[in-house]
GROMACS .gro file of C-alpha atoms in nm:
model
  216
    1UNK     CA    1  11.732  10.364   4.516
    2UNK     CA    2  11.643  10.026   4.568
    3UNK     CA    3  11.345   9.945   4.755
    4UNK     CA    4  11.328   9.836   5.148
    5UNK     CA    5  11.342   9.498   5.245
    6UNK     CA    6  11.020   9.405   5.336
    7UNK     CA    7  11.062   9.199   5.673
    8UNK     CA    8  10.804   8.984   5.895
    9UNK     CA    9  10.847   8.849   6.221
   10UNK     CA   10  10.746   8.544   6.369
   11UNK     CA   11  10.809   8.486   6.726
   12UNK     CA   12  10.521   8.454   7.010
   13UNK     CA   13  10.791   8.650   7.257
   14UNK     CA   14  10.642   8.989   7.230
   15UNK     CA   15  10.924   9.118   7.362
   16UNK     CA   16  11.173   8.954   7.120
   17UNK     CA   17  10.918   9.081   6.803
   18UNK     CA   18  10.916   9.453   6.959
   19UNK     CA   19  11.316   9.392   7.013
   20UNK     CA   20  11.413   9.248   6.676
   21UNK     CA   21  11.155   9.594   6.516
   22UNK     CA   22  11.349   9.843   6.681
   23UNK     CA   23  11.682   9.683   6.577
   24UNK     CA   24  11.592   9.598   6.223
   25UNK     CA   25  11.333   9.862   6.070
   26UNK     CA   26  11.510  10.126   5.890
   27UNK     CA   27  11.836   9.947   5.913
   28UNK     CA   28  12.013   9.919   5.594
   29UNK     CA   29  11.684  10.016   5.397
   30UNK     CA   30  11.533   9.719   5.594
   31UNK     CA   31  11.128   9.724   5.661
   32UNK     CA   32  10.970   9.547   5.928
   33UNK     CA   33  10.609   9.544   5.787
   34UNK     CA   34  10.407   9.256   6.000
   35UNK     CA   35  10.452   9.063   6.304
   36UNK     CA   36  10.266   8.699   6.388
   37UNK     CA   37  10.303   8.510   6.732
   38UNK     CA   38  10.263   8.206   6.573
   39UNK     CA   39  10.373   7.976   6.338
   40UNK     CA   40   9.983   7.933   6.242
   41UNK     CA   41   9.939   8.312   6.144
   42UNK     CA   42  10.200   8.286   5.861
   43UNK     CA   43  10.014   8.225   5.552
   44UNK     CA   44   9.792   8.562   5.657
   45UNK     CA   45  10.063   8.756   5.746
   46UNK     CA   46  10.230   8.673   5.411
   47UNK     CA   47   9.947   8.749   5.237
   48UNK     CA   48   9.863   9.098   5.412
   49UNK     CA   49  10.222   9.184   5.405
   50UNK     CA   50  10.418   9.064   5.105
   51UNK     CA   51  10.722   9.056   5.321
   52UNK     CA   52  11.082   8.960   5.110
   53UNK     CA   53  11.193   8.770   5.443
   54UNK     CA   54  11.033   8.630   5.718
   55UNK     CA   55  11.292   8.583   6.066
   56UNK     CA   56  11.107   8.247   6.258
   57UNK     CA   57  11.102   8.158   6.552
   58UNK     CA   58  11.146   7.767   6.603
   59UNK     CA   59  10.938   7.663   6.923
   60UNK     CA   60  10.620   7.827   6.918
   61UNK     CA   61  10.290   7.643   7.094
   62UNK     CA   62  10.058   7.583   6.776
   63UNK     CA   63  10.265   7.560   6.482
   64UNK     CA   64  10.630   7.539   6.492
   65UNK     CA   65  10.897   7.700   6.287
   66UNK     CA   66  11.019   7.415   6.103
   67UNK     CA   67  10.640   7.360   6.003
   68UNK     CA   68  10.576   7.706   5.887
   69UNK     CA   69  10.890   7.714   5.704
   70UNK     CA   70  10.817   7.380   5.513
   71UNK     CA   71  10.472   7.564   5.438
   72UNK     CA   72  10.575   7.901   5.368
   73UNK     CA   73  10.822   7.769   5.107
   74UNK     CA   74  10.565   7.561   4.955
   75UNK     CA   75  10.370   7.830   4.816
   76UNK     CA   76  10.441   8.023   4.478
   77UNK     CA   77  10.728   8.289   4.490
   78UNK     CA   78  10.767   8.226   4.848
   79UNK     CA   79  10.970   8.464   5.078
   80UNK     CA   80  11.333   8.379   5.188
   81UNK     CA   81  11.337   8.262   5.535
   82UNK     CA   82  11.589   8.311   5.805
   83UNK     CA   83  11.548   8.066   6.149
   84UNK     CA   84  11.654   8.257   6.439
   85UNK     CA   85  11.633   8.058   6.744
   86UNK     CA   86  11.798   8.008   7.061
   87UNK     CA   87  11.813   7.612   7.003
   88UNK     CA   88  12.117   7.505   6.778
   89UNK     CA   89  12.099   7.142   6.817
   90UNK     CA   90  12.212   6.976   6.479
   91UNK     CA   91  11.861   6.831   6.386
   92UNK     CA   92  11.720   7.177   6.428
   93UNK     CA   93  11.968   7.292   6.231
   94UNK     CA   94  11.849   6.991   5.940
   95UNK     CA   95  11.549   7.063   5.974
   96UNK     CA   96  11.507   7.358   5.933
   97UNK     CA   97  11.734   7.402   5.613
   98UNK     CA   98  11.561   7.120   5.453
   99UNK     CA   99  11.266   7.302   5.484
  100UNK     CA  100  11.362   7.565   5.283
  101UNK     CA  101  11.559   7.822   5.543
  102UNK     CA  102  11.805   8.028   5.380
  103UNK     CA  103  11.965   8.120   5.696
  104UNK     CA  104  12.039   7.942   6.024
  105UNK     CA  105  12.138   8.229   6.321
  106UNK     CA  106  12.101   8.223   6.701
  107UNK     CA  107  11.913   8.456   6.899
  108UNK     CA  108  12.208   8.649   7.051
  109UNK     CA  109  12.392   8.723   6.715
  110UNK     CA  110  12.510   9.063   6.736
  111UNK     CA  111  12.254   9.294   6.580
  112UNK     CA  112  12.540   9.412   6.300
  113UNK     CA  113  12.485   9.057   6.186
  114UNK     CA  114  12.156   8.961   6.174
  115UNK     CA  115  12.096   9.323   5.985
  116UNK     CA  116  12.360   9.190   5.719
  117UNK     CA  117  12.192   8.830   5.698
  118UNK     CA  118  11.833   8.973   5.595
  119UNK     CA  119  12.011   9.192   5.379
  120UNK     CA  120  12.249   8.880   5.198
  121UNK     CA  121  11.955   8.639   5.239
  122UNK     CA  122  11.673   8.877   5.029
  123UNK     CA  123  11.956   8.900   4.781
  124UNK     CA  124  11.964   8.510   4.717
  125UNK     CA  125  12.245   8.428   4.933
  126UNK     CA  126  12.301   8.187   5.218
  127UNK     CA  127  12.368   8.253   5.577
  128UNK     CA  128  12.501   8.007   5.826
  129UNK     CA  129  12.788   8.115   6.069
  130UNK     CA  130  13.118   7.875   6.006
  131UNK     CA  131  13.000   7.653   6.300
  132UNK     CA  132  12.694   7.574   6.158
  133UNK     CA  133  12.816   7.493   5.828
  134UNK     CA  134  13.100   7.284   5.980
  135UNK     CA  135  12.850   7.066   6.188
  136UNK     CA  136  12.674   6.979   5.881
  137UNK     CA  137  12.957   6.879   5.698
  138UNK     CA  138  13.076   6.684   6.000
  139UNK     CA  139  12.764   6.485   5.996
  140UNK     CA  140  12.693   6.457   5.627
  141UNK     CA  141  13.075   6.267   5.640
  142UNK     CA  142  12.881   6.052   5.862
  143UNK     CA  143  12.541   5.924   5.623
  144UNK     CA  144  12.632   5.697   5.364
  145UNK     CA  145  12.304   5.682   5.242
  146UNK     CA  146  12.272   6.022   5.225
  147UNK     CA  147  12.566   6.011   4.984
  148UNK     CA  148  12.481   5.792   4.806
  149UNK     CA  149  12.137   5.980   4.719
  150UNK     CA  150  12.315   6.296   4.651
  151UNK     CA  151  12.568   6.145   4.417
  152UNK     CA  152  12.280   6.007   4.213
  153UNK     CA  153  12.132   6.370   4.235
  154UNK     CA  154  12.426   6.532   4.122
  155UNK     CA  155  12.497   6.257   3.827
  156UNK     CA  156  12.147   6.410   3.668
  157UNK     CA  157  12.359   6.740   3.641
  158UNK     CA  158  12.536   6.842   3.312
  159UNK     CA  159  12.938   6.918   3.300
  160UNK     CA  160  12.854   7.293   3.362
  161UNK     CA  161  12.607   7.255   3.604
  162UNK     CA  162  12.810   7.030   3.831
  163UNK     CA  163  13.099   7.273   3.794
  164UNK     CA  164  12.867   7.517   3.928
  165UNK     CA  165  12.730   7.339   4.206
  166UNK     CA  166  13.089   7.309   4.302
  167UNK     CA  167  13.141   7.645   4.370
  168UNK     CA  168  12.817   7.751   4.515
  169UNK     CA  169  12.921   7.455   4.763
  170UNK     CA  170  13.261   7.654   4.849
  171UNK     CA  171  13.029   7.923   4.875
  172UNK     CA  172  13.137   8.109   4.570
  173UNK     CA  173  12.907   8.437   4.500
  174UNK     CA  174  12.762   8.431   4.147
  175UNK     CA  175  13.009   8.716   4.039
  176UNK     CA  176  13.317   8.469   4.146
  177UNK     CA  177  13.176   8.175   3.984
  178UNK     CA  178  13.178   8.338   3.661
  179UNK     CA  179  13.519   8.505   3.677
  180UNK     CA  180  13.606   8.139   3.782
  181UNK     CA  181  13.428   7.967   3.469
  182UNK     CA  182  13.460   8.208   3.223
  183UNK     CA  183  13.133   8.322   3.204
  184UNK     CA  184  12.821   8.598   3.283
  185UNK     CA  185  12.664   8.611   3.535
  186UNK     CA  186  12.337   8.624   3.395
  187UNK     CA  187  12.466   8.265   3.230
  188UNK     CA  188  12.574   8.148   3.616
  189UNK     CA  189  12.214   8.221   3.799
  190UNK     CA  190  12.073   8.024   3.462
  191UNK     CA  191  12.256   7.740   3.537
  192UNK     CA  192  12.202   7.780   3.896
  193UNK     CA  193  11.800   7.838   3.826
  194UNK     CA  194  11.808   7.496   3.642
  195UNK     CA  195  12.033   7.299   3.939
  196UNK     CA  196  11.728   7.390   4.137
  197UNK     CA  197  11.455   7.255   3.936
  198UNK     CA  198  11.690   6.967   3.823
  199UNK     CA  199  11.683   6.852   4.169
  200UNK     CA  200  11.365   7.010   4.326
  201UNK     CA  201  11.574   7.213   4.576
  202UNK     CA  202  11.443   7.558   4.702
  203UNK     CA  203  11.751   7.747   4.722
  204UNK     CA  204  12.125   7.792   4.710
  205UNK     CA  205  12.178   7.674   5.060
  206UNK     CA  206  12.024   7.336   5.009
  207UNK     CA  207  12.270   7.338   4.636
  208UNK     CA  208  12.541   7.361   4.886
  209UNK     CA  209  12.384   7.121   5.120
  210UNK     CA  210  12.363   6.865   4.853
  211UNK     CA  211  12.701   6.951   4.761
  212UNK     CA  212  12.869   6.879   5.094
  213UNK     CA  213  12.634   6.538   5.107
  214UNK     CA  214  12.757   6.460   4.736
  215UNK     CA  215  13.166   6.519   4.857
  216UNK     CA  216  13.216   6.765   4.561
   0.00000   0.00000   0.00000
């Protein structure tokens, strides 16, 4: 069998942390194995707890979410991280993935859902509901500059590597993209491994990010 999901929470609602335990531990082979109230207990609580996903909280009094992710993901083999907030304003939203969030969900996604996003999220994929991703395409239409950076960015890429940014920006799994390209997947999440340290991106979210900036 595969091994549990280790989880952390961040939140300073006590209630919310106790809630989001009961829901998640044991769900799906999911482990909640540390809680921290604040954005400024992370780095402990990662290193006491090795956790493969940490669900933040965005306004908390010390340090906030967007701050701990930024730090979090700074660190050597750094957890996946999954915002879950009750604030969905578009710069949050920004923010947050361009910190290094690999998920994007609000506070009263059903339970079903935020079980399957820890689950797709330690597995290396994305998770934004169709309205979030829709926003940020909306407003990435909007930033010429931003284009125009993320063209140059994508330029740097080889043939094969640009084809497979294209697809993780239509949000292709890694299985698809090779039946689409003709080849392994061991070959696609090579290519995909060197997209990210082409560009100095974190993950496969900010790929598709770039992507959607880029107009591929």
């Amino acid at each position: 069998m595969s091994p549990p999901v280790r989880v952390l929470l961040v939140d300073d609602d006590a209630l919310v942390r106790a809630g989001l335990s009961m829901m998640l531990d044991g769900a799906r082979g999911i482990r909640v194995v540390g809680e921290a109230a604040d954005g400024a207990e992370v780095p402990a609580a990662a290193d006491a707890h090795s956790p493969d996903v940490v669900l933040m909280d965005l306004r908390m009094p010390r340090v906030d979410g967007i701050t701990a992710t930024r730090r979090l993901r700074a660190r050597p083999s750094p957890p996946q991280v999954i915002v879950l907030t009750t604030f969905d304003a578009d710069e949050n939203i920004l923010l947050a993935l361009r910190a290094g969030a690999s998920g994007f969900l609000l506070k009263d996604t059903p339970p079903d859902r935020i079980v399957d996003a820890v689950c797709r999220v330690a597995a290396g994929e994305p998770m934004l509901s169709p309205g979030v991703l829709r926003r940020l395409m909306d407003r990435a239409a909007h930033q010429a500059s931003r284009y125009e950076q993320a063209r140059d960015a994508v330029a740097t890429l080889s043939q094969r590597e640009r084809d497979v940014a294209v697809a993780v920006t239509r949000g292709r799994s890694n299985a698809e993209i090779a039946a689409e390209l003709s080849m392994s997947v061991a070959t696609v999440k090579a290519h995909v491994s060197h997209i990210l340290t082409k560009l100095d991106l974190d993950n496969r979210t900010q790929i598709a990010l770039l992507g959607h900036d880029a107009g591929l």
